[in-house]
Amino acid sequence: MNNNRMCSYSMSEIFPLIEELINIDKQVVITARGNSMRPFLRDRIDRLILAKPCDAVQKGDVLLYEKPEGVFVLHRVVSEDEDGTFTFMGDCQNNKDVGVTADMIKAKLVGFFRGAKEISTDNPRYKKFVNFWIKSRIVRRIYVGIFHRLKTR
Amino acid sequence: MKLKDEIIVRKIANETIALFVGDERADLTSALFLNPTAEFIFDVLKKETDKDTLVSLVCEHFGTDRTDTEADLDIFLANLSEKGFLI
């Protein structure tokens, strides 16, 4: 097992393999990278379970999408907009990413590992917490502020 | 012995990895990174091969000493077997 070594590759380098596997209906486990999805997903600690995005996109889903410039982002859907595109935002961010189209969406987070414990995104407690997180703008802003302040120290 | 059918070998950037793909899931965090020697061995083990043949092929390909190669392969194959890569 060599988590750190796999982490040294960018998502654009490992995505062809992820795509190959999800296209044959396999779930794919990778290590989380970046802090934009804290507190749910911790950089290089939690392991993500990705799958092919089969269902209709819903608010609260965490999806992997590819921006036109080739950058891959795993963020949460915060709204479906009138023009049929989606707005995404990291759980540890206050800035939104608008205009994400359905064809830019490449994979869906269906669960994650916290240590050895596997948590499905269908888990009722997880859903409750996600719901709270999306709605609680003040709590979220305080958390994001504290987290970024601690990070820059 | 041979590699299980569930093992796939792929290139990521300029490295080669071996990955066990289960019925439901593939765990990239447990992928094995293969050096050129391991890559050669994995290639041979795609087909049913006995240890003597494998040792001979490795010695021939890399020009290595048979005794040393056999000792190194014992460790490598035991490791693969422990990870459940071989049948």
PDB file of C-alpha atoms in Angstrom:
ATOM      1  CA  MET A   1       0.000   0.000   0.000  1.00  0.00           C
ATOM      2  CA  ASN A   2       1.371   3.370  -0.981  1.00  0.00           C
ATOM      3  CA  ASN A   3      -1.121   6.175  -0.528  1.00  0.00           C
ATOM      4  CA  ASN A   4       1.430   8.965  -0.669  1.00  0.00           C
ATOM      5  CA  ARG A   5       2.911   7.784  -3.924  1.00  0.00           C
ATOM      6  CA  MET A   6      -0.488   7.713  -5.635  1.00  0.00           C
ATOM      7  CA  CYS A   7      -1.143  11.183  -4.181  1.00  0.00           C
ATOM      8  CA  SER A   8       1.850  12.511  -6.089  1.00  0.00           C
ATOM      9  CA  TYR A   9      -0.149  12.194  -9.302  1.00  0.00           C
ATOM     10  CA  SER A  10      -2.628  14.793 -10.427  1.00  0.00           C
ATOM     11  CA  MET A  11      -6.251  13.869 -10.981  1.00  0.00           C
ATOM     12  CA  SER A  12      -5.780  14.403 -14.718  1.00  0.00           C
ATOM     13  CA  GLU A  13      -3.063  11.722 -14.652  1.00  0.00           C
ATOM     14  CA  ILE A  14      -5.103   9.125 -12.764  1.00  0.00           C
ATOM     15  CA  PHE A  15      -8.514   9.987 -14.186  1.00  0.00           C
ATOM     16  CA  PRO A  16      -8.189   7.823 -17.347  1.00  0.00           C
ATOM     17  CA  LEU A  17      -7.867   4.768 -15.089  1.00  0.00           C
ATOM     18  CA  ILE A  18     -10.755   5.909 -12.861  1.00  0.00           C
ATOM     19  CA  GLU A  19     -12.885   6.441 -15.966  1.00  0.00           C
ATOM     20  CA  GLU A  20     -11.986   3.002 -17.337  1.00  0.00           C
ATOM     21  CA  LEU A  21     -13.052   1.391 -14.068  1.00  0.00           C
ATOM     22  CA  ILE A  22     -16.279   3.321 -13.456  1.00  0.00           C
ATOM     23  CA  ASN A  23     -17.304   2.639 -17.042  1.00  0.00           C
ATOM     24  CA  ILE A  24     -17.319  -1.089 -16.229  1.00  0.00           C
ATOM     25  CA  ASP A  25     -19.446  -0.277 -13.168  1.00  0.00           C
ATOM     26  CA  LYS A  26     -16.706  -0.544 -10.581  1.00  0.00           C
ATOM     27  CA  GLN A  27     -16.450   1.801  -7.677  1.00  0.00           C
ATOM     28  CA  VAL A  28     -13.004   3.345  -7.318  1.00  0.00           C
ATOM     29  CA  VAL A  29     -11.264   4.186  -4.053  1.00  0.00           C
ATOM     30  CA  ILE A  30      -8.787   7.080  -4.059  1.00  0.00           C
ATOM     31  CA  THR A  31      -7.231   9.267  -1.385  1.00  0.00           C
ATOM     32  CA  ALA A  32      -8.824  12.680  -0.786  1.00  0.00           C
ATOM     33  CA  ARG A  33      -6.715  15.629  -1.837  1.00  0.00           C
ATOM     34  CA  GLY A  34      -7.142  19.244  -0.873  1.00  0.00           C
ATOM     35  CA  ASN A  35      -8.976  20.879   1.983  1.00  0.00           C
ATOM     36  CA  SER A  36     -11.876  22.426   0.109  1.00  0.00           C
ATOM     37  CA  MET A  37     -14.284  19.686   1.278  1.00  0.00           C
ATOM     38  CA  ARG A  38     -13.481  19.855   4.978  1.00  0.00           C
ATOM     39  CA  PRO A  39     -14.909  18.974   7.468  1.00  0.00           C
ATOM     40  CA  PHE A  40     -16.290  16.004   5.530  1.00  0.00           C
ATOM     41  CA  LEU A  41     -13.207  15.048   3.541  1.00  0.00           C
ATOM     42  CA  ARG A  42      -9.717  15.560   4.927  1.00  0.00           C
ATOM     43  CA  ASP A  43      -6.662  16.040   2.722  1.00  0.00           C
ATOM     44  CA  ARG A  44      -4.619  12.835   2.320  1.00  0.00           C
ATOM     45  CA  ILE A  45      -6.421  11.213   5.250  1.00  0.00           C
ATOM     46  CA  ASP A  46      -9.866  10.125   4.101  1.00  0.00           C
ATOM     47  CA  ARG A  47     -10.400   7.780   1.192  1.00  0.00           C
ATOM     48  CA  LEU A  48     -13.123   8.499  -1.325  1.00  0.00           C
ATOM     49  CA  ILE A  49     -15.371   6.011  -3.082  1.00  0.00           C
ATOM     50  CA  LEU A  50     -16.264   7.212  -6.563  1.00  0.00           C
ATOM     51  CA  ALA A  51     -18.770   5.709  -8.981  1.00  0.00           C
ATOM     52  CA  LYS A  52     -20.343   6.441 -12.323  1.00  0.00           C
ATOM     53  CA  PRO A  53     -22.894   9.236 -11.943  1.00  0.00           C
ATOM     54  CA  CYS A  54     -26.041   7.338 -12.990  1.00  0.00           C
ATOM     55  CA  ASP A  55     -28.823   9.187 -11.173  1.00  0.00           C
ATOM     56  CA  ALA A  56     -30.061  12.689 -11.833  1.00  0.00           C
ATOM     57  CA  VAL A  57     -27.908  15.321 -10.151  1.00  0.00           C
ATOM     58  CA  GLN A  58     -29.346  16.468  -6.835  1.00  0.00           C
ATOM     59  CA  LYS A  59     -28.525  19.315  -4.512  1.00  0.00           C
ATOM     60  CA  GLY A  60     -26.096  17.997  -1.899  1.00  0.00           C
ATOM     61  CA  ASP A  61     -24.402  15.479  -4.215  1.00  0.00           C
ATOM     62  CA  VAL A  62     -20.624  15.546  -4.232  1.00  0.00           C
ATOM     63  CA  LEU A  63     -19.443  15.204  -7.820  1.00  0.00           C
ATOM     64  CA  LEU A  64     -16.161  15.152  -9.671  1.00  0.00           C
ATOM     65  CA  TYR A  65     -16.240  17.486 -12.640  1.00  0.00           C
ATOM     66  CA  GLU A  66     -13.704  18.617 -15.183  1.00  0.00           C
ATOM     67  CA  LYS A  67     -13.408  22.300 -15.940  1.00  0.00           C
ATOM     68  CA  PRO A  68     -12.855  23.401 -19.562  1.00  0.00           C
ATOM     69  CA  GLU A  69      -9.172  24.052 -18.769  1.00  0.00           C
ATOM     70  CA  GLY A  70      -8.753  20.392 -17.734  1.00  0.00           C
ATOM     71  CA  VAL A  71      -8.767  20.877 -13.961  1.00  0.00           C
ATOM     72  CA  PHE A  72     -10.704  18.272 -11.953  1.00  0.00           C
ATOM     73  CA  VAL A  73     -12.723  19.409  -8.947  1.00  0.00           C
ATOM     74  CA  LEU A  74     -14.680  17.418  -6.361  1.00  0.00           C
ATOM     75  CA  HIS A  75     -17.277  19.722  -4.827  1.00  0.00           C
ATOM     76  CA  ARG A  76     -20.865  19.716  -3.671  1.00  0.00           C
ATOM     77  CA  VAL A  77     -23.862  20.742  -5.773  1.00  0.00           C
ATOM     78  CA  VAL A  78     -25.513  23.719  -4.112  1.00  0.00           C
ATOM     79  CA  SER A  79     -28.104  24.473  -6.787  1.00  0.00           C
ATOM     80  CA  GLU A  80     -29.463  23.612 -10.191  1.00  0.00           C
ATOM     81  CA  ASP A  81     -29.841  26.788 -12.179  1.00  0.00           C
ATOM     82  CA  GLU A  82     -32.507  27.911 -14.641  1.00  0.00           C
ATOM     83  CA  ASP A  83     -30.240  27.368 -17.659  1.00  0.00           C
ATOM     84  CA  GLY A  84     -29.803  23.691 -16.702  1.00  0.00           C
ATOM     85  CA  THR A  85     -26.276  24.124 -15.359  1.00  0.00           C
ATOM     86  CA  PHE A  86     -25.198  23.464 -11.774  1.00  0.00           C
ATOM     87  CA  THR A  87     -23.540  25.568  -9.131  1.00  0.00           C
ATOM     88  CA  PHE A  88     -20.927  23.864  -6.972  1.00  0.00           C
ATOM     89  CA  MET A  89     -19.121  24.885  -3.824  1.00  0.00           C
ATOM     90  CA  GLY A  90     -16.532  23.235  -1.584  1.00  0.00           C
ATOM     91  CA  ASP A  91     -17.725  22.576   1.967  1.00  0.00           C
ATOM     92  CA  CYS A  92     -14.814  24.650   3.242  1.00  0.00           C
ATOM     93  CA  GLN A  93     -15.266  27.487   0.789  1.00  0.00           C
ATOM     94  CA  ASN A  94     -17.462  30.518   0.385  1.00  0.00           C
ATOM     95  CA  ASN A  95     -16.951  31.020  -3.350  1.00  0.00           C
ATOM     96  CA  LYS A  96     -19.201  29.255  -5.825  1.00  0.00           C
ATOM     97  CA  ASP A  97     -18.352  27.596  -9.115  1.00  0.00           C
ATOM     98  CA  VAL A  98     -21.198  28.364 -11.514  1.00  0.00           C
ATOM     99  CA  GLY A  99     -22.077  27.069 -14.965  1.00  0.00           C
ATOM    100  CA  VAL A 100     -21.083  23.431 -14.578  1.00  0.00           C
ATOM    101  CA  THR A 101     -22.816  21.446 -17.307  1.00  0.00           C
ATOM    102  CA  ALA A 102     -23.918  17.804 -17.104  1.00  0.00           C
ATOM    103  CA  ASP A 103     -21.247  16.689 -19.577  1.00  0.00           C
ATOM    104  CA  MET A 104     -18.514  18.109 -17.322  1.00  0.00           C
ATOM    105  CA  ILE A 105     -19.562  15.730 -14.516  1.00  0.00           C
ATOM    106  CA  LYS A 106     -17.350  12.646 -14.476  1.00  0.00           C
ATOM    107  CA  ALA A 107     -17.947  10.771 -11.225  1.00  0.00           C
ATOM    108  CA  LYS A 108     -20.019  10.799  -8.076  1.00  0.00           C
ATOM    109  CA  LEU A 109     -18.935  10.376  -4.460  1.00  0.00           C
ATOM    110  CA  VAL A 110     -20.933   7.422  -3.097  1.00  0.00           C
ATOM    111  CA  GLY A 111     -19.076   7.043   0.167  1.00  0.00           C
ATOM    112  CA  PHE A 112     -15.819   7.544   1.978  1.00  0.00           C
ATOM    113  CA  PHE A 113     -13.598   5.910   4.564  1.00  0.00           C
ATOM    114  CA  ARG A 114     -12.790   7.557   7.858  1.00  0.00           C
ATOM    115  CA  GLY A 115     -10.020   5.266   9.020  1.00  0.00           C
ATOM    116  CA  ALA A 116     -11.445   1.774   8.591  1.00  0.00           C
ATOM    117  CA  LYS A 117     -15.047   2.964   8.854  1.00  0.00           C
ATOM    118  CA  GLU A 118     -16.943   3.197   5.582  1.00  0.00           C
ATOM    119  CA  ILE A 119     -19.609   5.895   5.416  1.00  0.00           C
ATOM    120  CA  SER A 120     -22.123   5.839   2.580  1.00  0.00           C
ATOM    121  CA  THR A 121     -23.434   9.125   1.249  1.00  0.00           C
ATOM    122  CA  ASP A 122     -26.882   7.528   1.745  1.00  0.00           C
ATOM    123  CA  ASN A 123     -26.228   7.297   5.482  1.00  0.00           C
ATOM    124  CA  PRO A 124     -29.080   9.231   7.209  1.00  0.00           C
ATOM    125  CA  ARG A 125     -26.733  10.850   9.763  1.00  0.00           C
ATOM    126  CA  TYR A 126     -24.398  11.989   7.007  1.00  0.00           C
ATOM    127  CA  LYS A 127     -27.331  13.399   5.031  1.00  0.00           C
ATOM    128  CA  LYS A 128     -28.598  15.236   8.089  1.00  0.00           C
ATOM    129  CA  PHE A 129     -25.198  16.789   8.696  1.00  0.00           C
ATOM    130  CA  VAL A 130     -24.851  17.749   5.012  1.00  0.00           C
ATOM    131  CA  ASN A 131     -28.267  19.382   5.103  1.00  0.00           C
ATOM    132  CA  PHE A 132     -27.293  21.323   8.198  1.00  0.00           C
ATOM    133  CA  TRP A 133     -23.968  22.339   6.620  1.00  0.00           C
ATOM    134  CA  ILE A 134     -25.558  23.622   3.422  1.00  0.00           C
ATOM    135  CA  LYS A 135     -28.173  25.647   5.279  1.00  0.00           C
ATOM    136  CA  SER A 136     -26.018  26.953   8.126  1.00  0.00           C
ATOM    137  CA  ARG A 137     -24.214  29.747   6.351  1.00  0.00           C
ATOM    138  CA  ILE A 138     -23.058  31.430   9.548  1.00  0.00           C
ATOM    139  CA  VAL A 139     -21.600  28.246  11.076  1.00  0.00           C
ATOM    140  CA  ARG A 140     -19.992  27.495   7.753  1.00  0.00           C
ATOM    141  CA  ARG A 141     -18.439  30.964   7.425  1.00  0.00           C
ATOM    142  CA  ILE A 142     -17.047  30.756  10.964  1.00  0.00           C
ATOM    143  CA  TYR A 143     -15.589  27.294  10.306  1.00  0.00           C
ATOM    144  CA  VAL A 144     -14.076  28.341   6.978  1.00  0.00           C
ATOM    145  CA  GLY A 145     -12.616  31.485   8.543  1.00  0.00           C
ATOM    146  CA  ILE A 146     -11.076  29.614  11.473  1.00  0.00           C
ATOM    147  CA  PHE A 147      -9.771  26.819   9.259  1.00  0.00           C
ATOM    148  CA  HIS A 148      -8.068  29.165   6.802  1.00  0.00           C
ATOM    149  CA  ARG A 149      -6.645  31.296   9.603  1.00  0.00           C
ATOM    150  CA  LEU A 150      -5.139  28.206  11.283  1.00  0.00           C
ATOM    151  CA  LYS A 151      -3.848  26.966   7.965  1.00  0.00           C
ATOM    152  CA  THR A 152      -1.937  30.162   7.213  1.00  0.00           C
ATOM    153  CA  ARG A 153      -0.224  30.228  10.609  1.00  0.00           C
TER     154      ARG A 153
ATOM    155  CA  MET B   1       1.198 -20.145 -10.888  1.00  0.00           C
ATOM    156  CA  LYS B   2      -0.237 -17.072 -12.603  1.00  0.00           C
ATOM    157  CA  LEU B   3      -1.721 -13.705 -11.821  1.00  0.00           C
ATOM    158  CA  LYS B   4      -5.393 -13.653 -10.938  1.00  0.00           C
ATOM    159  CA  ASP B   5      -7.632 -12.447 -13.744  1.00  0.00           C
ATOM    160  CA  GLU B   6      -8.726  -9.573 -11.501  1.00  0.00           C
ATOM    161  CA  ILE B   7      -5.257  -8.014 -11.612  1.00  0.00           C
ATOM    162  CA  ILE B   8      -4.810  -5.239 -14.133  1.00  0.00           C
ATOM    163  CA  VAL B   9      -1.555  -3.516 -15.040  1.00  0.00           C
ATOM    164  CA  ARG B  10      -1.730   0.069 -16.239  1.00  0.00           C
ATOM    165  CA  LYS B  11       0.518   3.053 -16.862  1.00  0.00           C
ATOM    166  CA  ILE B  12       0.014   6.212 -14.834  1.00  0.00           C
ATOM    167  CA  ALA B  13       2.180   9.058 -16.092  1.00  0.00           C
ATOM    168  CA  ASN B  14       5.537   7.299 -16.507  1.00  0.00           C
ATOM    169  CA  GLU B  15       5.010   4.581 -13.904  1.00  0.00           C
ATOM    170  CA  THR B  16       3.406   1.171 -14.066  1.00  0.00           C
ATOM    171  CA  ILE B  17       0.942   0.012 -11.455  1.00  0.00           C
ATOM    172  CA  ALA B  18      -0.795  -3.277 -10.718  1.00  0.00           C
ATOM    173  CA  LEU B  19      -4.253  -3.151  -9.248  1.00  0.00           C
ATOM    174  CA  PHE B  20      -6.687  -5.704  -7.896  1.00  0.00           C
ATOM    175  CA  VAL B  21     -10.161  -5.082  -9.318  1.00  0.00           C
ATOM    176  CA  GLY B  22     -12.808  -6.763  -7.204  1.00  0.00           C
ATOM    177  CA  ASP B  23     -16.402  -7.588  -8.148  1.00  0.00           C
ATOM    178  CA  GLU B  24     -17.602  -4.247  -6.880  1.00  0.00           C
ATOM    179  CA  ARG B  25     -14.582  -2.064  -6.309  1.00  0.00           C
ATOM    180  CA  ALA B  26     -10.988  -1.193  -7.189  1.00  0.00           C
ATOM    181  CA  ASP B  27      -8.836   0.420  -4.535  1.00  0.00           C
ATOM    182  CA  LEU B  28      -6.221   2.684  -6.086  1.00  0.00           C
ATOM    183  CA  THR B  29      -4.751   3.380  -2.672  1.00  0.00           C
ATOM    184  CA  SER B  30      -3.515  -0.224  -2.530  1.00  0.00           C
ATOM    185  CA  ALA B  31      -2.032  -0.296  -6.031  1.00  0.00           C
ATOM    186  CA  LEU B  32       1.441  -1.767  -6.420  1.00  0.00           C
ATOM    187  CA  PHE B  33       4.032   0.329  -8.229  1.00  0.00           C
ATOM    188  CA  LEU B  34       6.121  -1.854 -10.496  1.00  0.00           C
ATOM    189  CA  ASN B  35       9.762  -1.294 -11.367  1.00  0.00           C
ATOM    190  CA  PRO B  36      10.988  -2.650 -14.747  1.00  0.00           C
ATOM    191  CA  THR B  37      11.875  -6.040 -13.218  1.00  0.00           C
ATOM    192  CA  ALA B  38       8.488  -6.395 -11.527  1.00  0.00           C
ATOM    193  CA  GLU B  39       6.806  -5.282 -14.746  1.00  0.00           C
ATOM    194  CA  PHE B  40       8.614  -8.046 -16.636  1.00  0.00           C
ATOM    195  CA  ILE B  41       7.619 -10.631 -14.012  1.00  0.00           C
ATOM    196  CA  PHE B  42       3.979  -9.493 -14.106  1.00  0.00           C
ATOM    197  CA  ASP B  43       4.042  -9.800 -17.875  1.00  0.00           C
ATOM    198  CA  VAL B  44       5.325 -13.390 -17.647  1.00  0.00           C
ATOM    199  CA  LEU B  45       2.812 -14.258 -14.934  1.00  0.00           C
ATOM    200  CA  LYS B  46      -0.138 -13.341 -17.136  1.00  0.00           C
ATOM    201  CA  LYS B  47       0.162 -16.950 -18.307  1.00  0.00           C
ATOM    202  CA  GLU B  48       0.563 -20.085 -16.197  1.00  0.00           C
ATOM    203  CA  THR B  49       4.275 -20.363 -15.417  1.00  0.00           C
ATOM    204  CA  ASP B  50       6.350 -22.463 -13.014  1.00  0.00           C
ATOM    205  CA  LYS B  51       9.016 -20.926 -10.841  1.00  0.00           C
ATOM    206  CA  ASP B  52      11.958 -22.484 -12.706  1.00  0.00           C
ATOM    207  CA  THR B  53      10.764 -21.056 -16.005  1.00  0.00           C
ATOM    208  CA  LEU B  54      10.244 -17.654 -14.423  1.00  0.00           C
ATOM    209  CA  VAL B  55      13.758 -17.687 -12.923  1.00  0.00           C
ATOM    210  CA  SER B  56      15.235 -18.656 -16.300  1.00  0.00           C
ATOM    211  CA  LEU B  57      13.332 -15.906 -18.118  1.00  0.00           C
ATOM    212  CA  VAL B  58      14.381 -13.243 -15.608  1.00  0.00           C
ATOM    213  CA  CYS B  59      18.056 -14.368 -15.724  1.00  0.00           C
ATOM    214  CA  GLU B  60      17.992 -14.377 -19.508  1.00  0.00           C
ATOM    215  CA  HIS B  61      16.301 -10.981 -19.786  1.00  0.00           C
ATOM    216  CA  PHE B  62      18.335  -9.128 -17.162  1.00  0.00           C
ATOM    217  CA  GLY B  63      21.563 -11.144 -17.288  1.00  0.00           C
ATOM    218  CA  THR B  64      21.452 -11.901 -13.566  1.00  0.00           C
ATOM    219  CA  ASP B  65      22.926 -14.721 -11.488  1.00  0.00           C
ATOM    220  CA  ARG B  66      20.522 -17.657 -11.096  1.00  0.00           C
ATOM    221  CA  THR B  67      21.039 -18.206  -7.362  1.00  0.00           C
ATOM    222  CA  ASP B  68      20.516 -14.534  -6.499  1.00  0.00           C
ATOM    223  CA  THR B  69      17.544 -14.265  -8.848  1.00  0.00           C
ATOM    224  CA  GLU B  70      15.911 -17.313  -7.309  1.00  0.00           C
ATOM    225  CA  ALA B  71      16.338 -15.916  -3.792  1.00  0.00           C
ATOM    226  CA  ASP B  72      14.928 -12.519  -4.801  1.00  0.00           C
ATOM    227  CA  LEU B  73      12.023 -14.119  -6.644  1.00  0.00           C
ATOM    228  CA  ASP B  74      11.157 -16.236  -3.600  1.00  0.00           C
ATOM    229  CA  ILE B  75      10.641 -13.057  -1.596  1.00  0.00           C
ATOM    230  CA  PHE B  76       8.799 -11.267  -4.396  1.00  0.00           C
ATOM    231  CA  LEU B  77       6.463 -14.186  -5.127  1.00  0.00           C
ATOM    232  CA  ALA B  78       5.760 -14.721  -1.422  1.00  0.00           C
ATOM    233  CA  ASN B  79       4.822 -11.045  -1.231  1.00  0.00           C
ATOM    234  CA  LEU B  80       2.489 -11.337  -4.227  1.00  0.00           C
ATOM    235  CA  SER B  81       0.935 -14.473  -2.817  1.00  0.00           C
ATOM    236  CA  GLU B  82       0.372 -12.771   0.531  1.00  0.00           C
ATOM    237  CA  LYS B  83      -1.428  -9.911  -1.246  1.00  0.00           C
ATOM    238  CA  GLY B  84      -3.629 -12.436  -3.005  1.00  0.00           C
ATOM    239  CA  PHE B  85      -2.348 -11.621  -6.484  1.00  0.00           C
ATOM    240  CA  LEU B  86      -1.496 -15.216  -7.485  1.00  0.00           C
ATOM    241  CA  ILE B  87      -3.411 -18.406  -8.188  1.00  0.00           C
TER     242      ILE B  87
END
